């Protein structure tokens, strides 16, 4: 509910192990076709567009169960031309460059994933971000990092979403990195439209800026026409907003970059302590931003018609 998801499907854990959850919003038409303790198989349509199969997995880490899991997954689609995308934790390192530390890489450990991809005519979606998606969170000679999480798709699915890319984010609250699948690719940053933000009304500086520009003309030696005043107010508010509230986003991005650099390098004890402090600082910034958006969704100034966008 806090994340504004309208629908949910759960697979209960077995004892205290496992458990899966899938959430989706109302702009996604989704039906669950099959599920077990390791996957949720669905058919999806976003905003009324073409349907495709989406399978969300948490593969077994036990060698005795891996063959059964990948063979079972291979029976889900009988048509090699199906629009199919698989996303989640494969619990398999596919190549030597996807592993750092621990026991040496063995091709035998990757055979189930490779055989499944070959028999189902699937390929891995291009990813952007970190090299590894999982860490044992230990230091120095005990450190192990691996790429276990990935997105696979059929050729037909890639024709449907030719710009799709998987973004590997930094891990903060888990030993696994979150993966975001952008079906339409990375979007170019659009020019920001000026809008009056409801949170400004809580700041005295905002009131001072507006009063300074809109004091009656006779007291301000002909400050200008309505249009000129509006433009000056817009520019001053925009600059003030960037200085007042823009620091949170900039700081969060800087901290995230530092975390990413530490994750890519050797995890010494000193770096582990730095990483812990950075994650705590980033979580605090994210919590502050979350509180703001929750407040904004409740007040909802812009959608209420109380104040329209200002364009000059």
PDB file of C-alpha atoms in Angstrom:
ATOM      1  CA  UNK A   1       0.000   0.000   0.000  1.00  0.00           C
ATOM      2  CA  UNK A   2       2.842   2.389   0.830  1.00  0.00           C
ATOM      3  CA  UNK A   3       4.362   1.773  -2.609  1.00  0.00           C
ATOM      4  CA  UNK A   4       0.985   2.392  -4.321  1.00  0.00           C
ATOM      5  CA  UNK A   5       0.704  -1.182  -5.596  1.00  0.00           C
ATOM      6  CA  UNK A   6      -2.902  -2.230  -6.164  1.00  0.00           C
ATOM      7  CA  UNK A   7      -2.525  -5.999  -6.498  1.00  0.00           C
ATOM      8  CA  UNK A   8      -0.476  -8.783  -4.948  1.00  0.00           C
ATOM      9  CA  UNK A   9       0.220 -12.502  -5.213  1.00  0.00           C
ATOM     10  CA  UNK A  10       2.025 -14.492  -2.533  1.00  0.00           C
ATOM     11  CA  UNK A  11       3.698 -17.897  -2.344  1.00  0.00           C
ATOM     12  CA  UNK A  12       3.955 -18.878   1.311  1.00  0.00           C
ATOM     13  CA  UNK A  13       7.338 -19.927   2.731  1.00  0.00           C
ATOM     14  CA  UNK A  14       8.028 -23.529   3.681  1.00  0.00           C
ATOM     15  CA  UNK A  15       8.652 -23.238   7.407  1.00  0.00           C
ATOM     16  CA  UNK A  16      10.951 -20.227   7.669  1.00  0.00           C
ATOM     17  CA  UNK A  17      12.553 -20.738   4.240  1.00  0.00           C
ATOM     18  CA  UNK A  18      11.604 -19.254   0.889  1.00  0.00           C
ATOM     19  CA  UNK A  19       8.444 -17.322   0.156  1.00  0.00           C
ATOM     20  CA  UNK A  20       7.761 -15.150  -2.892  1.00  0.00           C
ATOM     21  CA  UNK A  21       5.741 -11.996  -3.478  1.00  0.00           C
ATOM     22  CA  UNK A  22       4.704 -10.217  -6.674  1.00  0.00           C
ATOM     23  CA  UNK A  23       3.092  -6.755  -6.621  1.00  0.00           C
ATOM     24  CA  UNK A  24       1.677  -4.819  -9.574  1.00  0.00           C
ATOM     25  CA  UNK A  25      -0.319  -1.658 -10.219  1.00  0.00           C
ATOM     26  CA  UNK A  26      -3.601  -1.248 -12.077  1.00  0.00           C
ATOM     27  CA  UNK A  27      -1.957  -0.126 -15.325  1.00  0.00           C
ATOM     28  CA  UNK A  28      -0.591  -3.668 -15.575  1.00  0.00           C
ATOM     29  CA  UNK A  29      -2.968  -6.458 -16.601  1.00  0.00           C
ATOM     30  CA  UNK A  30      -1.501  -9.604 -15.048  1.00  0.00           C
ATOM     31  CA  UNK A  31      -2.726 -13.149 -14.564  1.00  0.00           C
ATOM     32  CA  UNK A  32      -0.846 -15.818 -12.620  1.00  0.00           C
ATOM     33  CA  UNK A  33      -0.614 -19.013 -14.683  1.00  0.00           C
ATOM     34  CA  UNK A  34       1.452 -21.241 -12.385  1.00  0.00           C
ATOM     35  CA  UNK A  35       3.593 -21.047  -9.278  1.00  0.00           C
ATOM     36  CA  UNK A  36       5.598 -23.070  -6.803  1.00  0.00           C
ATOM     37  CA  UNK A  37       8.194 -22.334  -4.126  1.00  0.00           C
ATOM     38  CA  UNK A  38      10.733 -21.185  -6.752  1.00  0.00           C
ATOM     39  CA  UNK A  39       8.784 -19.171  -9.323  1.00  0.00           C
ATOM     40  CA  UNK A  40       5.646 -17.228 -10.258  1.00  0.00           C
ATOM     41  CA  UNK A  41       4.686 -17.572 -13.923  1.00  0.00           C
ATOM     42  CA  UNK A  42       2.400 -14.890 -15.397  1.00  0.00           C
ATOM     43  CA  UNK A  43       0.979 -13.383 -18.561  1.00  0.00           C
ATOM     44  CA  UNK A  44       1.320  -9.580 -18.689  1.00  0.00           C
ATOM     45  CA  UNK A  45       0.015  -6.624 -20.659  1.00  0.00           C
ATOM     46  CA  UNK A  46       1.090  -3.073 -19.801  1.00  0.00           C
ATOM     47  CA  UNK A  47      -1.248  -0.211 -20.688  1.00  0.00           C
ATOM     48  CA  UNK A  48      -3.211  -2.452 -23.057  1.00  0.00           C
ATOM     49  CA  UNK A  49      -0.195  -3.355 -25.219  1.00  0.00           C
ATOM     50  CA  UNK A  50       0.770  -6.826 -26.506  1.00  0.00           C
ATOM     51  CA  UNK A  51       0.692  -9.661 -23.991  1.00  0.00           C
ATOM     52  CA  UNK A  52       3.869 -11.476 -22.975  1.00  0.00           C
ATOM     53  CA  UNK A  53       4.886 -14.132 -20.468  1.00  0.00           C
ATOM     54  CA  UNK A  54       6.777 -13.010 -17.373  1.00  0.00           C
ATOM     55  CA  UNK A  55       8.325 -15.534 -14.996  1.00  0.00           C
ATOM     56  CA  UNK A  56       9.814 -14.319 -11.709  1.00  0.00           C
ATOM     57  CA  UNK A  57      12.204 -16.777 -10.126  1.00  0.00           C
ATOM     58  CA  UNK A  58      14.142 -17.542  -6.975  1.00  0.00           C
ATOM     59  CA  UNK A  59      16.085 -20.626  -8.013  1.00  0.00           C
ATOM     60  CA  UNK A  60      17.213 -23.238  -5.522  1.00  0.00           C
ATOM     61  CA  UNK A  61      20.765 -22.983  -4.233  1.00  0.00           C
ATOM     62  CA  UNK A  62      20.957 -26.741  -3.552  1.00  0.00           C
ATOM     63  CA  UNK A  63      22.729 -28.790  -6.217  1.00  0.00           C
ATOM     64  CA  UNK A  64      20.332 -31.737  -5.802  1.00  0.00           C
ATOM     65  CA  UNK A  65      17.357 -29.455  -6.671  1.00  0.00           C
ATOM     66  CA  UNK A  66      18.880 -27.438  -9.518  1.00  0.00           C
ATOM     67  CA  UNK A  67      18.302 -29.972 -12.288  1.00  0.00           C
ATOM     68  CA  UNK A  68      14.667 -30.449 -11.288  1.00  0.00           C
ATOM     69  CA  UNK A  69      14.054 -26.678 -11.115  1.00  0.00           C
ATOM     70  CA  UNK A  70      15.513 -25.833 -14.538  1.00  0.00           C
ATOM     71  CA  UNK A  71      13.801 -28.780 -16.207  1.00  0.00           C
ATOM     72  CA  UNK A  72      10.485 -27.755 -14.622  1.00  0.00           C
ATOM     73  CA  UNK A  73      10.981 -24.179 -15.794  1.00  0.00           C
ATOM     74  CA  UNK A  74      11.665 -25.436 -19.320  1.00  0.00           C
ATOM     75  CA  UNK A  75       8.230 -27.072 -19.507  1.00  0.00           C
ATOM     76  CA  UNK A  76       6.356 -23.779 -18.962  1.00  0.00           C
ATOM     77  CA  UNK A  77       6.555 -22.695 -22.611  1.00  0.00           C
ATOM     78  CA  UNK A  78       6.011 -25.190 -25.385  1.00  0.00           C
ATOM     79  CA  UNK A  79       6.321 -22.546 -28.126  1.00  0.00           C
ATOM     80  CA  UNK A  80       9.874 -21.366 -28.896  1.00  0.00           C
ATOM     81  CA  UNK A  81       8.338 -18.265 -30.513  1.00  0.00           C
ATOM     82  CA  UNK A  82       6.630 -17.165 -27.297  1.00  0.00           C
ATOM     83  CA  UNK A  83       7.262 -13.643 -25.973  1.00  0.00           C
ATOM     84  CA  UNK A  84       8.914 -14.717 -22.716  1.00  0.00           C
ATOM     85  CA  UNK A  85      10.954 -12.875 -20.097  1.00  0.00           C
ATOM     86  CA  UNK A  86      12.475 -14.431 -16.958  1.00  0.00           C
ATOM     87  CA  UNK A  87      13.773 -12.297 -14.125  1.00  0.00           C
ATOM     88  CA  UNK A  88      15.267 -12.988 -10.709  1.00  0.00           C
ATOM     89  CA  UNK A  89      17.850 -14.970  -8.760  1.00  0.00           C
ATOM     90  CA  UNK A  90      19.205 -17.853 -10.853  1.00  0.00           C
ATOM     91  CA  UNK A  91      21.589 -18.925  -8.059  1.00  0.00           C
ATOM     92  CA  UNK A  92      24.092 -19.818 -10.779  1.00  0.00           C
ATOM     93  CA  UNK A  93      27.343 -18.132 -11.777  1.00  0.00           C
ATOM     94  CA  UNK A  94      27.385 -18.373 -15.577  1.00  0.00           C
ATOM     95  CA  UNK A  95      31.045 -17.543 -16.318  1.00  0.00           C
ATOM     96  CA  UNK A  96      34.416 -16.969 -14.549  1.00  0.00           C
ATOM     97  CA  UNK A  97      34.151 -13.166 -14.774  1.00  0.00           C
ATOM     98  CA  UNK A  98      30.933 -13.340 -12.737  1.00  0.00           C
ATOM     99  CA  UNK A  99      32.747 -14.548  -9.622  1.00  0.00           C
ATOM    100  CA  UNK A 100      35.283 -13.040  -7.203  1.00  0.00           C
ATOM    101  CA  UNK A 101      36.758 -14.957  -4.276  1.00  0.00           C
ATOM    102  CA  UNK A 102      35.749 -18.304  -2.807  1.00  0.00           C
ATOM    103  CA  UNK A 103      36.150 -21.600  -4.614  1.00  0.00           C
ATOM    104  CA  UNK A 104      37.216 -21.512  -8.281  1.00  0.00           C
ATOM    105  CA  UNK A 105      34.568 -21.326 -11.003  1.00  0.00           C
ATOM    106  CA  UNK A 106      33.522 -24.689 -12.477  1.00  0.00           C
ATOM    107  CA  UNK A 107      31.614 -24.948 -15.761  1.00  0.00           C
ATOM    108  CA  UNK A 108      29.718 -27.903 -14.300  1.00  0.00           C
ATOM    109  CA  UNK A 109      27.976 -25.546 -11.874  1.00  0.00           C
ATOM    110  CA  UNK A 110      26.629 -23.449 -14.760  1.00  0.00           C
ATOM    111  CA  UNK A 111      25.460 -26.294 -17.017  1.00  0.00           C
ATOM    112  CA  UNK A 112      21.797 -26.228 -15.921  1.00  0.00           C
ATOM    113  CA  UNK A 113      21.405 -22.552 -16.780  1.00  0.00           C
ATOM    114  CA  UNK A 114      23.249 -22.887 -20.103  1.00  0.00           C
ATOM    115  CA  UNK A 115      21.275 -25.959 -21.137  1.00  0.00           C
ATOM    116  CA  UNK A 116      17.987 -24.304 -20.185  1.00  0.00           C
ATOM    117  CA  UNK A 117      18.810 -21.157 -22.192  1.00  0.00           C
ATOM    118  CA  UNK A 118      19.834 -23.210 -25.241  1.00  0.00           C
ATOM    119  CA  UNK A 119      16.778 -25.470 -25.197  1.00  0.00           C
ATOM    120  CA  UNK A 120      14.384 -22.537 -24.620  1.00  0.00           C
ATOM    121  CA  UNK A 121      16.125 -20.207 -27.108  1.00  0.00           C
ATOM    122  CA  UNK A 122      16.718 -17.500 -24.514  1.00  0.00           C
ATOM    123  CA  UNK A 123      19.408 -14.845 -24.189  1.00  0.00           C
ATOM    124  CA  UNK A 124      20.461 -12.535 -21.372  1.00  0.00           C
ATOM    125  CA  UNK A 125      19.278  -8.928 -21.494  1.00  0.00           C
ATOM    126  CA  UNK A 126      22.049  -6.316 -21.494  1.00  0.00           C
ATOM    127  CA  UNK A 127      22.672  -4.932 -18.014  1.00  0.00           C
ATOM    128  CA  UNK A 128      24.010  -1.631 -16.698  1.00  0.00           C
ATOM    129  CA  UNK A 129      25.478  -0.974 -13.261  1.00  0.00           C
ATOM    130  CA  UNK A 130      27.537  -3.217 -11.008  1.00  0.00           C
ATOM    131  CA  UNK A 131      29.322  -6.360 -12.160  1.00  0.00           C
ATOM    132  CA  UNK A 132      28.120  -8.512  -9.258  1.00  0.00           C
ATOM    133  CA  UNK A 133      24.656  -8.846  -7.742  1.00  0.00           C
ATOM    134  CA  UNK A 134      25.392 -10.749  -4.527  1.00  0.00           C
ATOM    135  CA  UNK A 135      27.991 -10.568  -1.752  1.00  0.00           C
ATOM    136  CA  UNK A 136      28.620 -12.609   1.379  1.00  0.00           C
ATOM    137  CA  UNK A 137      29.397  -9.268   3.094  1.00  0.00           C
ATOM    138  CA  UNK A 138      32.726 -10.452   4.463  1.00  0.00           C
ATOM    139  CA  UNK A 139      36.159  -8.890   4.216  1.00  0.00           C
ATOM    140  CA  UNK A 140      39.539  -9.518   2.607  1.00  0.00           C
ATOM    141  CA  UNK A 141      40.359 -13.223   1.999  1.00  0.00           C
ATOM    142  CA  UNK A 142      36.848 -14.300   3.098  1.00  0.00           C
ATOM    143  CA  UNK A 143      35.056 -12.028   0.637  1.00  0.00           C
ATOM    144  CA  UNK A 144      32.935 -13.602  -2.129  1.00  0.00           C
ATOM    145  CA  UNK A 145      31.058 -11.667  -4.829  1.00  0.00           C
ATOM    146  CA  UNK A 146      28.984 -13.240  -7.603  1.00  0.00           C
ATOM    147  CA  UNK A 147      26.498 -12.414 -10.310  1.00  0.00           C
ATOM    148  CA  UNK A 148      23.469 -14.587  -9.555  1.00  0.00           C
ATOM    149  CA  UNK A 149      20.581 -12.320 -10.572  1.00  0.00           C
ATOM    150  CA  UNK A 150      19.759 -11.651 -14.207  1.00  0.00           C
ATOM    151  CA  UNK A 151      17.064 -11.093 -16.849  1.00  0.00           C
ATOM    152  CA  UNK A 152      16.577 -13.560 -19.713  1.00  0.00           C
ATOM    153  CA  UNK A 153      14.326 -13.199 -22.724  1.00  0.00           C
ATOM    154  CA  UNK A 154      13.277 -14.881 -25.933  1.00  0.00           C
ATOM    155  CA  UNK A 155      14.001 -13.349 -29.323  1.00  0.00           C
ATOM    156  CA  UNK A 156      10.298 -12.551 -29.804  1.00  0.00           C
ATOM    157  CA  UNK A 157      10.208 -10.660 -26.483  1.00  0.00           C
ATOM    158  CA  UNK A 158      13.290  -8.650 -27.494  1.00  0.00           C
ATOM    159  CA  UNK A 159      11.522  -7.689 -30.750  1.00  0.00           C
ATOM    160  CA  UNK A 160       8.650  -6.397 -28.609  1.00  0.00           C
ATOM    161  CA  UNK A 161      11.032  -4.396 -26.388  1.00  0.00           C
ATOM    162  CA  UNK A 162      14.186  -3.716 -28.465  1.00  0.00           C
ATOM    163  CA  UNK A 163      15.489  -1.031 -26.065  1.00  0.00           C
ATOM    164  CA  UNK A 164      15.075  -3.110 -22.888  1.00  0.00           C
ATOM    165  CA  UNK A 165      17.893  -2.932 -20.365  1.00  0.00           C
ATOM    166  CA  UNK A 166      18.412  -4.341 -16.865  1.00  0.00           C
ATOM    167  CA  UNK A 167      19.782  -1.846 -14.343  1.00  0.00           C
ATOM    168  CA  UNK A 168      21.692  -3.358 -11.415  1.00  0.00           C
ATOM    169  CA  UNK A 169      21.314  -1.001  -8.461  1.00  0.00           C
ATOM    170  CA  UNK A 170      23.498  -0.867  -5.356  1.00  0.00           C
ATOM    171  CA  UNK A 171      22.625  -3.261  -2.495  1.00  0.00           C
ATOM    172  CA  UNK A 172      21.700  -1.363   0.668  1.00  0.00           C
ATOM    173  CA  UNK A 173      19.284  -3.429   2.761  1.00  0.00           C
ATOM    174  CA  UNK A 174      20.141  -6.872   1.375  1.00  0.00           C
ATOM    175  CA  UNK A 175      23.092  -9.002   0.297  1.00  0.00           C
ATOM    176  CA  UNK A 176      21.540  -8.986  -3.204  1.00  0.00           C
ATOM    177  CA  UNK A 177      21.433  -5.979  -5.526  1.00  0.00           C
ATOM    178  CA  UNK A 178      17.994  -4.907  -6.803  1.00  0.00           C
ATOM    179  CA  UNK A 179      17.443  -5.237 -10.558  1.00  0.00           C
ATOM    180  CA  UNK A 180      15.175  -2.844 -12.447  1.00  0.00           C
ATOM    181  CA  UNK A 181      14.016  -3.955 -15.900  1.00  0.00           C
ATOM    182  CA  UNK A 182      13.358  -0.940 -18.120  1.00  0.00           C
ATOM    183  CA  UNK A 183      11.391  -2.299 -21.075  1.00  0.00           C
ATOM    184  CA  UNK A 184      11.675   0.994 -22.990  1.00  0.00           C
ATOM    185  CA  UNK A 185      15.335   1.573 -22.186  1.00  0.00           C
ATOM    186  CA  UNK A 186      17.006   4.472 -20.412  1.00  0.00           C
ATOM    187  CA  UNK A 187      15.109   7.689 -20.990  1.00  0.00           C
ATOM    188  CA  UNK A 188      16.833  10.958 -21.699  1.00  0.00           C
ATOM    189  CA  UNK A 189      16.320  13.516 -18.980  1.00  0.00           C
ATOM    190  CA  UNK A 190      13.537  15.836 -20.021  1.00  0.00           C
ATOM    191  CA  UNK A 191      13.531  19.551 -19.332  1.00  0.00           C
ATOM    192  CA  UNK A 192      12.045  20.131 -15.898  1.00  0.00           C
ATOM    193  CA  UNK A 193       8.720  21.921 -15.933  1.00  0.00           C
ATOM    194  CA  UNK A 194       8.250  24.596 -13.281  1.00  0.00           C
ATOM    195  CA  UNK A 195       5.605  23.671 -10.717  1.00  0.00           C
ATOM    196  CA  UNK A 196       4.762  25.192  -7.383  1.00  0.00           C
ATOM    197  CA  UNK A 197       5.502  22.556  -4.758  1.00  0.00           C
ATOM    198  CA  UNK A 198       3.232  22.161  -1.746  1.00  0.00           C
ATOM    199  CA  UNK A 199       6.213  21.735   0.581  1.00  0.00           C
ATOM    200  CA  UNK A 200       7.295  25.291  -0.200  1.00  0.00           C
ATOM    201  CA  UNK A 201       4.346  26.623   1.782  1.00  0.00           C
ATOM    202  CA  UNK A 202       6.016  25.291   4.938  1.00  0.00           C
ATOM    203  CA  UNK A 203       9.135  27.404   4.378  1.00  0.00           C
ATOM    204  CA  UNK A 204       9.368  31.057   5.419  1.00  0.00           C
ATOM    205  CA  UNK A 205      11.937  31.721   2.677  1.00  0.00           C
ATOM    206  CA  UNK A 206       9.273  31.004   0.065  1.00  0.00           C
ATOM    207  CA  UNK A 207       6.911  33.559   1.587  1.00  0.00           C
ATOM    208  CA  UNK A 208       9.698  36.146   1.644  1.00  0.00           C
ATOM    209  CA  UNK A 209      10.484  35.601  -2.056  1.00  0.00           C
ATOM    210  CA  UNK A 210       6.848  35.975  -3.095  1.00  0.00           C
ATOM    211  CA  UNK A 211       6.301  39.047  -0.902  1.00  0.00           C
ATOM    212  CA  UNK A 212       9.448  40.699  -2.236  1.00  0.00           C
ATOM    213  CA  UNK A 213       8.303  40.391  -5.847  1.00  0.00           C
ATOM    214  CA  UNK A 214       4.602  41.154  -5.327  1.00  0.00           C
ATOM    215  CA  UNK A 215       4.726  44.124  -2.979  1.00  0.00           C
ATOM    216  CA  UNK A 216       2.373  46.847  -4.362  1.00  0.00           C
ATOM    217  CA  UNK A 217       3.972  48.840  -7.197  1.00  0.00           C
ATOM    218  CA  UNK A 218       3.804  52.187  -5.416  1.00  0.00           C
ATOM    219  CA  UNK A 219       6.117  50.807  -2.741  1.00  0.00           C
ATOM    220  CA  UNK A 220       8.658  49.256  -5.099  1.00  0.00           C
ATOM    221  CA  UNK A 221       9.375  51.954  -7.724  1.00  0.00           C
ATOM    222  CA  UNK A 222       7.648  50.308 -10.671  1.00  0.00           C
ATOM    223  CA  UNK A 223       8.807  46.711 -10.295  1.00  0.00           C
ATOM    224  CA  UNK A 224       7.288  45.747 -13.634  1.00  0.00           C
ATOM    225  CA  UNK A 225       4.312  44.191 -15.316  1.00  0.00           C
ATOM    226  CA  UNK A 226       2.448  41.093 -14.164  1.00  0.00           C
ATOM    227  CA  UNK A 227       4.358  38.924 -16.634  1.00  0.00           C
ATOM    228  CA  UNK A 228       7.757  40.275 -15.524  1.00  0.00           C
ATOM    229  CA  UNK A 229       6.887  39.741 -11.842  1.00  0.00           C
ATOM    230  CA  UNK A 230       5.734  36.215 -12.553  1.00  0.00           C
ATOM    231  CA  UNK A 231       8.941  35.391 -14.366  1.00  0.00           C
ATOM    232  CA  UNK A 232      11.147  36.847 -11.626  1.00  0.00           C
ATOM    233  CA  UNK A 233       9.205  34.934  -8.981  1.00  0.00           C
ATOM    234  CA  UNK A 234       9.542  31.717 -10.970  1.00  0.00           C
ATOM    235  CA  UNK A 235      13.319  32.115 -11.405  1.00  0.00           C
ATOM    236  CA  UNK A 236      13.917  32.962  -7.735  1.00  0.00           C
ATOM    237  CA  UNK A 237      11.736  30.095  -6.485  1.00  0.00           C
ATOM    238  CA  UNK A 238      13.413  27.664  -8.862  1.00  0.00           C
ATOM    239  CA  UNK A 239      16.913  28.666  -7.693  1.00  0.00           C
ATOM    240  CA  UNK A 240      15.863  28.595  -4.041  1.00  0.00           C
ATOM    241  CA  UNK A 241      14.256  25.142  -4.453  1.00  0.00           C
ATOM    242  CA  UNK A 242      17.422  23.757  -6.052  1.00  0.00           C
ATOM    243  CA  UNK A 243      19.568  25.059  -3.196  1.00  0.00           C
ATOM    244  CA  UNK A 244      17.098  24.083  -0.470  1.00  0.00           C
ATOM    245  CA  UNK A 245      15.918  20.656  -1.595  1.00  0.00           C
ATOM    246  CA  UNK A 246      18.257  19.679  -4.421  1.00  0.00           C
ATOM    247  CA  UNK A 247      21.048  18.774  -2.031  1.00  0.00           C
ATOM    248  CA  UNK A 248      19.271  15.623  -0.850  1.00  0.00           C
ATOM    249  CA  UNK A 249      19.193  14.089  -4.326  1.00  0.00           C
ATOM    250  CA  UNK A 250      22.754  15.181  -5.096  1.00  0.00           C
ATOM    251  CA  UNK A 251      24.002  13.796  -1.781  1.00  0.00           C
ATOM    252  CA  UNK A 252      22.142  10.512  -2.319  1.00  0.00           C
ATOM    253  CA  UNK A 253      23.688  10.117  -5.789  1.00  0.00           C
ATOM    254  CA  UNK A 254      27.159  10.883  -4.458  1.00  0.00           C
ATOM    255  CA  UNK A 255      26.781   8.367  -1.627  1.00  0.00           C
ATOM    256  CA  UNK A 256      25.418   5.749  -4.046  1.00  0.00           C
ATOM    257  CA  UNK A 257      28.460   6.260  -6.299  1.00  0.00           C
ATOM    258  CA  UNK A 258      30.802   5.819  -3.309  1.00  0.00           C
ATOM    259  CA  UNK A 259      28.988   2.618  -2.335  1.00  0.00           C
ATOM    260  CA  UNK A 260      29.288   1.311  -5.895  1.00  0.00           C
ATOM    261  CA  UNK A 261      33.046   2.031  -5.953  1.00  0.00           C
ATOM    262  CA  UNK A 262      33.527   0.200  -2.650  1.00  0.00           C
ATOM    263  CA  UNK A 263      31.515  -2.782  -3.925  1.00  0.00           C
ATOM    264  CA  UNK A 264      33.671  -3.019  -7.048  1.00  0.00           C
ATOM    265  CA  UNK A 265      36.963  -2.981  -5.103  1.00  0.00           C
ATOM    266  CA  UNK A 266      38.438  -5.370  -2.507  1.00  0.00           C
ATOM    267  CA  UNK A 267      36.446  -5.406   0.728  1.00  0.00           C
ATOM    268  CA  UNK A 268      39.012  -4.576   3.395  1.00  0.00           C
ATOM    269  CA  UNK A 269      37.881  -4.132   7.000  1.00  0.00           C
ATOM    270  CA  UNK A 270      38.318  -0.383   6.656  1.00  0.00           C
ATOM    271  CA  UNK A 271      36.164  -0.359   3.501  1.00  0.00           C
ATOM    272  CA  UNK A 272      33.541  -2.513   5.222  1.00  0.00           C
ATOM    273  CA  UNK A 273      33.195   0.072   8.004  1.00  0.00           C
ATOM    274  CA  UNK A 274      32.957   2.884   5.428  1.00  0.00           C
ATOM    275  CA  UNK A 275      30.322   0.892   3.542  1.00  0.00           C
ATOM    276  CA  UNK A 276      28.232   0.409   6.687  1.00  0.00           C
ATOM    277  CA  UNK A 277      28.277   4.142   7.439  1.00  0.00           C
ATOM    278  CA  UNK A 278      27.455   5.099   3.837  1.00  0.00           C
ATOM    279  CA  UNK A 279      24.500   2.690   3.694  1.00  0.00           C
ATOM    280  CA  UNK A 280      23.126   4.116   6.951  1.00  0.00           C
ATOM    281  CA  UNK A 281      23.479   7.663   5.604  1.00  0.00           C
ATOM    282  CA  UNK A 282      21.823   6.740   2.300  1.00  0.00           C
ATOM    283  CA  UNK A 283      18.942   4.991   4.071  1.00  0.00           C
ATOM    284  CA  UNK A 284      18.351   8.145   6.120  1.00  0.00           C
ATOM    285  CA  UNK A 285      18.199  10.305   2.979  1.00  0.00           C
ATOM    286  CA  UNK A 286      15.846   7.865   1.264  1.00  0.00           C
ATOM    287  CA  UNK A 287      13.594   7.807   4.333  1.00  0.00           C
ATOM    288  CA  UNK A 288      13.406  11.604   4.311  1.00  0.00           C
ATOM    289  CA  UNK A 289      12.519  11.631   0.608  1.00  0.00           C
ATOM    290  CA  UNK A 290       9.912   8.906   1.125  1.00  0.00           C
ATOM    291  CA  UNK A 291       8.238  10.942   3.863  1.00  0.00           C
ATOM    292  CA  UNK A 292       8.020  13.931   1.509  1.00  0.00           C
ATOM    293  CA  UNK A 293       6.408  11.936  -1.305  1.00  0.00           C
ATOM    294  CA  UNK A 294       3.934  10.359   1.081  1.00  0.00           C
ATOM    295  CA  UNK A 295       2.953  13.807   2.308  1.00  0.00           C
ATOM    296  CA  UNK A 296       2.711  15.105  -1.251  1.00  0.00           C
ATOM    297  CA  UNK A 297       0.454  12.263  -2.343  1.00  0.00           C
ATOM    298  CA  UNK A 298      -1.923  13.064   0.505  1.00  0.00           C
ATOM    299  CA  UNK A 299      -2.009  16.813  -0.105  1.00  0.00           C
ATOM    300  CA  UNK A 300      -1.990  16.431  -3.904  1.00  0.00           C
ATOM    301  CA  UNK A 301      -2.055  20.137  -4.671  1.00  0.00           C
ATOM    302  CA  UNK A 302      -1.545  19.965  -8.384  1.00  0.00           C
ATOM    303  CA  UNK A 303      -4.213  17.361  -9.109  1.00  0.00           C
ATOM    304  CA  UNK A 304      -6.750  19.142  -6.903  1.00  0.00           C
ATOM    305  CA  UNK A 305      -6.747  22.137  -9.266  1.00  0.00           C
ATOM    306  CA  UNK A 306      -5.699  24.455  -6.425  1.00  0.00           C
ATOM    307  CA  UNK A 307      -2.704  25.595  -8.461  1.00  0.00           C
ATOM    308  CA  UNK A 308      -1.827  24.940 -12.078  1.00  0.00           C
ATOM    309  CA  UNK A 309       1.666  24.682 -13.581  1.00  0.00           C
ATOM    310  CA  UNK A 310       3.266  28.046 -14.284  1.00  0.00           C
ATOM    311  CA  UNK A 311       4.797  28.416 -17.726  1.00  0.00           C
ATOM    312  CA  UNK A 312       6.382  31.664 -18.838  1.00  0.00           C
TER     313      UNK A 312
END
